[in-house]
Short mmCIF file of C-alpha atoms and ligand atoms in Angstrom, two decimals:
data_model
loop_
_atom_site.label_atom_id
_atom_site.label_comp_id
_atom_site.label_asym_id
_atom_site.label_seq_id
_atom_site.Cartn_x
_atom_site.Cartn_y
_atom_site.Cartn_z
CA MET A 1 7.69 3.13 24.71
CA THR A 2 10.56 4.14 22.33
CA VAL A 3 9.69 3.75 18.65
CA GLY A 4 11.55 3.38 15.42
CA PHE A 5 10.41 3.60 11.80
CA ILE A 6 12.17 2.18 8.82
CA GLY A 7 10.95 3.03 5.21
CA LEU A 8 9.77 6.60 4.83
CA GLY A 9 8.11 6.39 1.38
CA ASN A 10 4.57 7.29 0.22
CA MET A 11 3.18 5.44 3.22
CA GLY A 12 5.95 5.41 5.79
CA LEU A 13 6.50 9.16 6.00
CA PRO A 14 2.82 10.10 6.74
CA MET A 15 2.52 7.24 9.22
CA ALA A 16 5.82 8.41 10.88
CA ARG A 17 4.47 11.94 11.08
CA ARG A 18 1.30 10.69 12.93
CA LEU A 19 3.42 8.91 15.51
CA LEU A 20 5.53 12.09 15.97
CA ASP A 21 2.30 14.18 16.28
CA ALA A 22 1.07 11.80 19.03
CA GLY A 23 4.16 12.64 20.94
CA HIS A 24 6.21 9.42 20.33
CA PRO A 25 10.01 10.30 20.00
CA LEU A 26 10.92 8.53 16.70
CA THR A 27 14.22 7.11 15.48
CA VAL A 28 14.08 6.66 11.66
CA PHE A 29 15.95 5.10 8.78
CA ASP A 30 15.55 4.98 5.00
CA THR A 31 18.15 4.32 2.28
CA ARG A 32 17.17 7.74 0.71
CA ALA A 33 18.86 10.69 2.38
CA GLU A 34 16.25 13.18 1.25
CA VAL A 35 13.38 11.49 3.06
CA LEU A 36 15.55 11.07 6.18
CA GLU A 37 16.01 14.82 6.08
CA ARG A 38 12.32 15.43 5.73
CA ALA A 39 11.60 13.17 8.62
CA ALA A 40 14.34 15.01 10.70
CA GLY A 41 12.51 18.24 9.71
CA LEU A 42 9.38 16.83 11.34
CA GLY A 43 11.19 16.06 14.58
CA ALA A 44 12.40 12.54 14.00
CA THR A 45 16.08 11.35 14.90
CA PRO A 46 17.76 9.87 11.84
CA ALA A 47 19.87 6.62 12.41
CA ALA A 48 22.67 5.35 10.10
CA SER A 49 21.25 1.80 9.73
CA PRO A 50 18.25 -0.41 10.59
CA THR A 51 20.37 -2.05 13.35
CA GLU A 52 20.99 1.48 14.92
CA VAL A 53 17.19 1.93 14.91
CA ALA A 54 16.78 -1.35 16.75
CA ASP A 55 19.60 -0.27 19.26
CA ARG A 56 17.62 2.81 20.13
CA ALA A 57 13.91 1.71 19.93
CA GLU A 58 11.85 -0.98 21.70
CA THR A 59 9.29 -1.13 19.03
CA VAL A 60 10.34 -0.90 15.33
CA LEU A 61 7.86 -0.43 12.51
CA THR A 62 8.73 -0.93 8.79
CA SER A 63 7.05 0.04 5.51
CA LEU A 64 9.16 -1.30 2.69
CA PRO A 65 8.59 -1.84 -1.03
CA SER A 66 9.92 -5.32 -1.67
CA LEU A 67 10.46 -8.76 -0.11
CA GLN A 68 14.12 -8.31 -0.33
CA ALA A 69 14.22 -5.06 1.54
CA ALA A 70 11.86 -6.57 4.19
CA ALA A 71 14.15 -9.61 4.60
CA GLU A 72 17.28 -7.42 4.79
CA VAL A 73 15.78 -5.09 7.41
CA ALA A 74 14.35 -7.90 9.51
CA ALA A 75 17.81 -9.54 9.56
CA ALA A 76 19.51 -6.19 10.37
CA VAL A 77 17.08 -5.33 13.28
CA ALA A 78 17.39 -8.85 14.80
CA GLY A 79 20.84 -7.74 15.79
CA GLY A 80 19.59 -4.65 17.64
CA SER A 81 20.18 -4.39 21.41
CA ARG A 82 16.96 -2.70 22.58
CA ILE A 83 14.15 -3.94 20.22
CA THR A 84 11.47 -6.21 21.78
CA HIS A 85 8.66 -5.79 19.16
CA TYR A 86 8.69 -5.61 15.40
CA VAL A 87 5.75 -4.54 13.17
CA ASP A 88 5.99 -4.94 9.38
CA LEU A 89 3.42 -2.69 7.66
CA SER A 90 4.62 -3.87 4.23
CA THR A 91 2.88 -6.23 1.87
CA VAL A 92 5.31 -9.09 1.47
CA GLY A 93 3.10 -12.26 1.27
CA ALA A 94 2.53 -15.00 3.84
CA GLN A 95 5.80 -16.93 3.22
CA GLN A 96 8.11 -13.91 3.66
CA ALA A 97 6.20 -12.88 6.80
CA ALA A 98 6.63 -16.40 8.25
CA ARG A 99 10.30 -16.28 7.58
CA ASN A 100 10.69 -12.89 9.28
CA HIS A 101 8.62 -14.15 12.27
CA SER A 102 11.03 -17.12 12.71
CA LEU A 103 14.10 -15.04 12.28
CA LEU A 104 13.01 -12.44 14.88
CA ALA A 105 11.49 -14.97 17.30
CA ALA A 106 14.96 -16.64 17.47
CA ALA A 107 16.33 -13.28 18.56
CA GLY A 108 13.60 -12.98 21.21
CA ILE A 109 11.61 -10.33 19.32
CA ALA A 110 7.92 -10.55 18.96
CA ALA A 111 6.93 -9.89 15.33
CA LEU A 112 3.53 -8.74 14.03
CA ASP A 113 2.85 -8.72 10.29
CA CYS A 114 0.57 -5.77 9.78
CA PRO A 115 -0.15 -4.92 6.12
CA VAL A 116 -2.39 -1.90 5.66
CA SER A 117 -5.11 -0.72 3.32
CA GLY A 118 -6.41 2.80 2.70
CA GLY A 119 -3.59 4.37 0.64
CA VAL A 120 -1.63 7.52 1.20
CA ARG A 121 -4.69 9.52 2.35
CA GLY A 122 -5.42 6.81 4.90
CA ALA A 123 -1.89 6.96 6.07
CA GLN A 124 -2.14 10.81 6.42
CA ASN A 125 -5.44 10.81 8.17
CA GLY A 126 -4.98 7.75 10.37
CA THR A 127 -7.71 5.98 8.80
CA LEU A 128 -5.90 2.88 7.54
CA ALA A 129 -7.28 -0.77 7.95
CA LEU A 130 -4.49 -2.53 9.64
CA MET A 131 -4.53 -6.37 9.30
CA VAL A 132 -2.51 -7.88 12.10
CA SER A 133 -1.25 -11.39 12.76
CA GLY A 134 1.26 -12.79 15.15
CA PRO A 135 1.38 -13.30 18.94
CA ARG A 136 -1.94 -11.99 20.61
CA ASP A 137 -0.11 -10.43 23.60
CA ALA A 138 2.07 -8.45 21.20
CA PHE A 139 -0.98 -7.10 19.42
CA ASP A 140 -2.55 -6.12 22.84
CA THR A 141 0.64 -4.33 23.83
CA LEU A 142 0.92 -2.46 20.57
CA ARG A 143 -2.84 -1.84 19.96
CA ALA A 144 -2.83 1.82 21.16
CA LEU A 145 0.20 2.64 19.01
CA LEU A 146 -1.42 1.02 16.03
CA GLU A 147 -4.64 2.98 16.60
CA ARG A 148 -2.76 6.16 15.81
CA LEU A 149 -2.46 4.79 12.32
CA GLY A 150 -6.00 3.57 11.79
CA ARG A 151 -8.20 0.59 12.76
CA PRO A 152 -6.25 -2.57 13.75
CA ILE A 153 -7.99 -5.72 13.08
CA PHE A 154 -6.59 -9.00 14.60
CA ILE A 155 -6.68 -11.68 11.89
CA GLY A 156 -5.06 -14.55 13.86
CA GLU A 157 -1.89 -15.82 15.62
CA GLN A 158 -0.57 -17.72 12.57
CA PRO A 159 2.32 -15.63 11.02
CA GLY A 160 1.43 -14.50 7.57
CA ALA A 161 -2.42 -14.76 8.03
CA ALA A 162 -2.73 -10.94 7.71
CA GLN A 163 -0.69 -11.04 4.53
CA THR A 164 -3.12 -13.46 2.93
CA MET A 165 -5.97 -11.16 4.01
CA LYS A 166 -4.22 -8.14 2.51
CA LEU A 167 -3.53 -9.93 -0.81
CA ALA A 168 -7.26 -10.88 -1.04
CA ASN A 169 -8.09 -7.18 -0.41
CA ASN A 170 -5.65 -6.02 -3.16
CA LEU A 171 -6.95 -8.56 -5.56
CA LEU A 172 -10.34 -6.84 -5.26
CA ALA A 173 -8.78 -3.37 -5.48
CA ALA A 174 -6.80 -4.35 -8.64
CA THR A 175 -9.86 -6.00 -10.23
CA THR A 176 -12.22 -3.11 -9.71
CA LEU A 177 -9.64 -0.54 -10.94
CA ALA A 178 -8.87 -2.58 -14.10
CA ALA A 179 -12.57 -3.30 -14.70
CA THR A 180 -13.65 0.22 -14.16
CA ALA A 181 -10.97 1.43 -16.59
CA GLU A 182 -12.29 -0.98 -19.24
CA ALA A 183 -15.99 -0.04 -18.55
CA VAL A 184 -15.27 3.68 -18.90
CA VAL A 185 -13.06 3.22 -22.10
CA LEU A 186 -15.99 1.18 -23.62
CA GLY A 187 -18.46 3.93 -22.80
CA VAL A 188 -16.22 6.78 -24.03
CA LYS A 189 -15.52 4.85 -27.27
CA ALA A 190 -19.37 4.66 -27.70
CA GLY A 191 -19.77 8.40 -27.07
CA LEU A 192 -20.52 8.60 -23.38
CA ASP A 193 -19.29 11.37 -21.08
CA PRO A 194 -16.81 9.75 -18.48
CA ASN A 195 -17.90 12.17 -15.77
CA VAL A 196 -21.54 11.11 -16.23
CA MET A 197 -20.51 7.43 -16.38
CA ILE A 198 -18.69 7.73 -12.95
CA GLU A 199 -21.67 9.58 -11.55
CA VAL A 200 -24.02 6.81 -12.65
CA PHE A 201 -21.70 3.99 -11.32
CA ASN A 202 -21.62 5.76 -7.99
CA ALA A 203 -25.44 6.08 -7.84
CA GLY A 204 -25.91 2.47 -8.85
CA SER A 205 -24.57 -1.11 -8.59
CA GLY A 206 -21.32 -0.32 -10.37
CA ALA A 207 -19.88 1.67 -7.41
CA THR A 208 -16.52 0.60 -6.09
CA HIS A 209 -13.55 2.26 -4.40
CA ALA A 210 -12.23 2.83 -8.01
CA SER A 211 -15.32 4.76 -9.11
CA ARG A 212 -15.80 6.70 -5.77
CA ASP A 213 -12.15 7.70 -5.12
CA LYS A 214 -9.53 6.70 -7.70
CA PHE A 215 -11.29 7.91 -10.81
CA PRO A 216 -12.55 11.27 -9.50
CA ARG A 217 -9.19 11.99 -7.86
CA ALA A 218 -6.56 10.74 -10.26
CA VAL A 219 -8.01 9.50 -13.61
CA LEU A 220 -10.67 11.92 -14.67
CA PRO A 221 -8.50 14.95 -13.93
CA ARG A 222 -5.55 13.15 -15.71
CA THR A 223 -3.30 13.72 -12.63
CA PHE A 224 -2.40 10.06 -12.10
CA ASP A 225 -1.07 10.88 -8.72
CA PHE A 226 -3.03 8.57 -6.29
CA GLY A 227 0.23 7.47 -4.59
CA PHE A 228 0.58 3.72 -5.27
CA ALA A 229 3.07 2.42 -7.80
CA THR A 230 2.15 0.05 -10.59
CA GLY A 231 5.19 -1.97 -9.61
CA LEU A 232 3.84 -2.41 -6.02
CA MET A 233 0.41 -3.47 -7.32
CA VAL A 234 1.98 -6.13 -9.64
CA LYS A 235 4.08 -7.32 -6.65
CA ASP A 236 0.93 -7.82 -4.71
CA LEU A 237 -0.91 -9.62 -7.54
CA ARG A 238 2.09 -11.91 -8.26
CA LEU A 239 2.17 -12.87 -4.53
CA CYS A 240 -1.62 -13.40 -4.52
CA LEU A 241 -1.58 -15.62 -7.58
CA GLN A 242 1.40 -17.60 -6.16
CA GLU A 243 -0.64 -18.17 -2.92
CA ALA A 244 -3.63 -19.32 -5.07
CA ALA A 245 -1.37 -21.75 -7.05
CA ASP A 246 0.18 -23.04 -3.67
CA LEU A 247 -3.43 -23.72 -2.58
CA GLY A 248 -4.18 -25.61 -5.79
CA LEU A 249 -6.62 -23.01 -6.92
CA ASP A 250 -7.44 -22.04 -10.51
CA LEU A 251 -8.89 -18.50 -10.35
CA GLN A 252 -9.86 -17.43 -13.87
CA VAL A 253 -10.83 -13.84 -13.22
CA SER A 254 -7.81 -13.23 -10.98
CA GLU A 255 -5.50 -14.67 -13.71
CA ALA A 256 -7.04 -12.29 -16.27
CA VAL A 257 -6.65 -9.34 -13.89
CA GLY A 258 -3.02 -10.38 -13.38
CA GLN A 259 -2.35 -10.31 -17.08
CA ALA A 260 -3.96 -6.77 -17.36
CA TRP A 261 -1.63 -5.50 -14.68
CA GLU A 262 1.44 -7.12 -16.31
CA THR A 263 0.41 -5.13 -19.46
CA ALA A 264 0.15 -1.98 -17.42
CA LEU A 265 3.63 -2.74 -15.92
CA ALA A 266 5.21 -3.28 -19.34
CA ASP A 267 3.46 -0.12 -20.79
CA GLN A 268 3.76 2.33 -18.03
CA GLY A 269 6.79 1.11 -15.95
CA ALA A 270 7.13 0.10 -12.26
CA ASP A 271 7.26 3.65 -10.96
CA SER A 272 4.14 4.88 -12.66
CA ASP A 273 1.11 5.51 -10.49
CA PHE A 274 -1.29 2.47 -10.67
CA THR A 275 -4.07 4.62 -11.96
CA THR A 276 -2.23 4.74 -15.30
CA ILE A 277 -3.54 1.24 -15.90
CA ILE A 278 -6.18 3.00 -18.02
CA ARG A 279 -3.57 4.23 -20.56
CA PRO A 280 -2.87 1.04 -22.48
CA ILE A 281 -6.59 0.36 -22.58
CA GLU A 282 -7.17 3.83 -23.99
CA ASP A 283 -4.40 3.35 -26.53
CA ALA A 284 -5.86 0.13 -27.76
CA ALA A 285 -9.27 1.74 -28.05
CA GLY A 286 -8.04 5.02 -29.58
CA VAL A 287 -9.68 7.13 -26.99
CA ILE A 288 -8.76 9.35 -23.99
CA VAL A 289 -10.84 9.34 -20.79
CA ASP A 290 -10.63 13.08 -19.95
CA GLY A 291 -13.01 14.40 -17.26
CA ARG A 292 -11.63 17.91 -17.14
CA HIS A 293 -13.85 20.79 -18.04
CA ASP A 294 -13.28 21.68 -21.67
CA GLU A 295 -14.22 25.20 -22.67
CA ARG A 296 -14.22 24.38 -26.36
CA ASN A 297 -16.88 21.70 -26.38
CA GLY A 298 -18.68 22.72 -23.13
CA ARG A 299 -17.97 19.40 -21.53
CA SER A 300 -17.57 19.30 -17.76
P1 NAD B 1 7.56 3.53 -1.45
O1 NAD B 1 8.36 2.98 -2.52
O2 NAD B 1 6.96 4.92 -1.60
O3 NAD B 1 8.43 3.63 0.00
C1 NAD B 1 9.32 2.56 0.34
C2 NAD B 1 10.47 3.28 1.08
O4 NAD B 1 11.43 2.25 1.55
C3 NAD B 1 11.33 4.23 0.20
O5 NAD B 1 11.36 5.49 0.88
C4 NAD B 1 12.62 3.58 0.04
O6 NAD B 1 13.75 4.43 -0.08
C5 NAD B 1 12.67 2.75 1.34
N1 NAD B 1 13.51 1.59 1.33
C6 NAD B 1 13.80 0.66 0.35
N2 NAD B 1 14.61 -0.22 0.66
C7 NAD B 1 14.95 0.06 1.99
C8 NAD B 1 15.85 -0.60 2.93
N3 NAD B 1 16.56 -1.70 2.63
N4 NAD B 1 16.01 -0.04 4.11
C9 NAD B 1 15.40 1.11 4.46
N5 NAD B 1 14.55 1.77 3.54
C10 NAD B 1 14.32 1.22 2.36
O7 NAD B 1 6.41 2.51 -1.16
P2 NAD B 1 5.01 2.76 -0.41
O8 NAD B 1 3.99 3.10 -1.42
O9 NAD B 1 5.29 3.60 0.71
O10 NAD B 1 4.70 1.22 0.09
C11 NAD B 1 5.34 0.68 1.16
C12 NAD B 1 4.65 -0.69 1.47
O11 NAD B 1 3.24 -0.43 1.76
C13 NAD B 1 4.67 -1.72 0.29
O12 NAD B 1 4.91 -2.94 0.77
C14 NAD B 1 3.33 -1.44 -0.40
O13 NAD B 1 2.89 -2.59 -1.11
C15 NAD B 1 2.50 -1.21 0.90
N6 NAD B 1 1.24 -0.36 0.63
C16 NAD B 1 1.31 0.83 -0.08
C17 NAD B 1 0.11 1.53 -0.29
C18 NAD B 1 0.15 2.82 -1.09
O14 NAD B 1 -1.00 3.34 -1.42
N7 NAD B 1 1.15 3.34 -1.42
C19 NAD B 1 -1.05 1.12 0.35
C20 NAD B 1 -1.11 -0.07 1.08
C21 NAD B 1 0.13 -0.82 1.22
#
């Protein structure tokens, strides 16, 4: 099976690398020349456009940052001469996914929407959760390929169903990161040690992915380099809240979480790492959550 990959960012490049390492010759495209060069250095063949990728590859995977990019790329690959299957690993919401499915089906291309969870480390290690919706036979055909990236879970045949699943997942991820940031700022303001707080959460009922992974790796050491942009998290939350509104739901916690992330976006900017959500909370409280060892006061 010839494979193409479009969108070689934080997630796309490590996923492309895993496919190359598994022995799939890979044709790639990105709008940024520097990442195309990096992919070429790993053994991929750069193409000049998404359509050229779809002229060379039967299966084309994409990992893109916006609904607009996903729509443009889907329209471009629909004109490719070789493509038979399309897998969108981006988070674009159910409506955009359904539009892409229709456009591609009209061109005789089987499309799977396949948003992922597990972050950059999951992309590097092949431990992503892959939520898949679309034609079941296309899923069966591509299952072994997707297993190189992680654990594919079939959500249903309805286009966009996997997107709804992914948005529900990210609502939880956004909520626990925002809530953990508030809880730790509260404790530090009251004089608690943030390292001890995270240790206690992880030994008790406050444990979440935020306390187990995001705080130890990117907040307590003040590196803020987890690998997911604040702008992308806000994209996902807006899509999620829109789906809730379309379903006639009034979700009070989710609305409040959405507001907290809009504040983080305004304060830290779209390109900031999403772990910086703690910074405006710290500023308002007048504290800094610093878990690095400090020789002066003996903290660790
Ligand atoms: P990113 O911004 O790091 O990468 C996106 C890449 O797409 C960039 O290299 C960019 O140059 C390229 N691009 C943009 N427009 C393009 C176009 N029209 N044609 C070709 N290439 C184009 O984003 P990311 O963090 O890798 O996320 C990609 C997708 O995966 C997003 O939908 C995001 O919501 C989702 N996601 C990200 C993470 C994460 O931890 N980073 C986790 C799960 C899901």
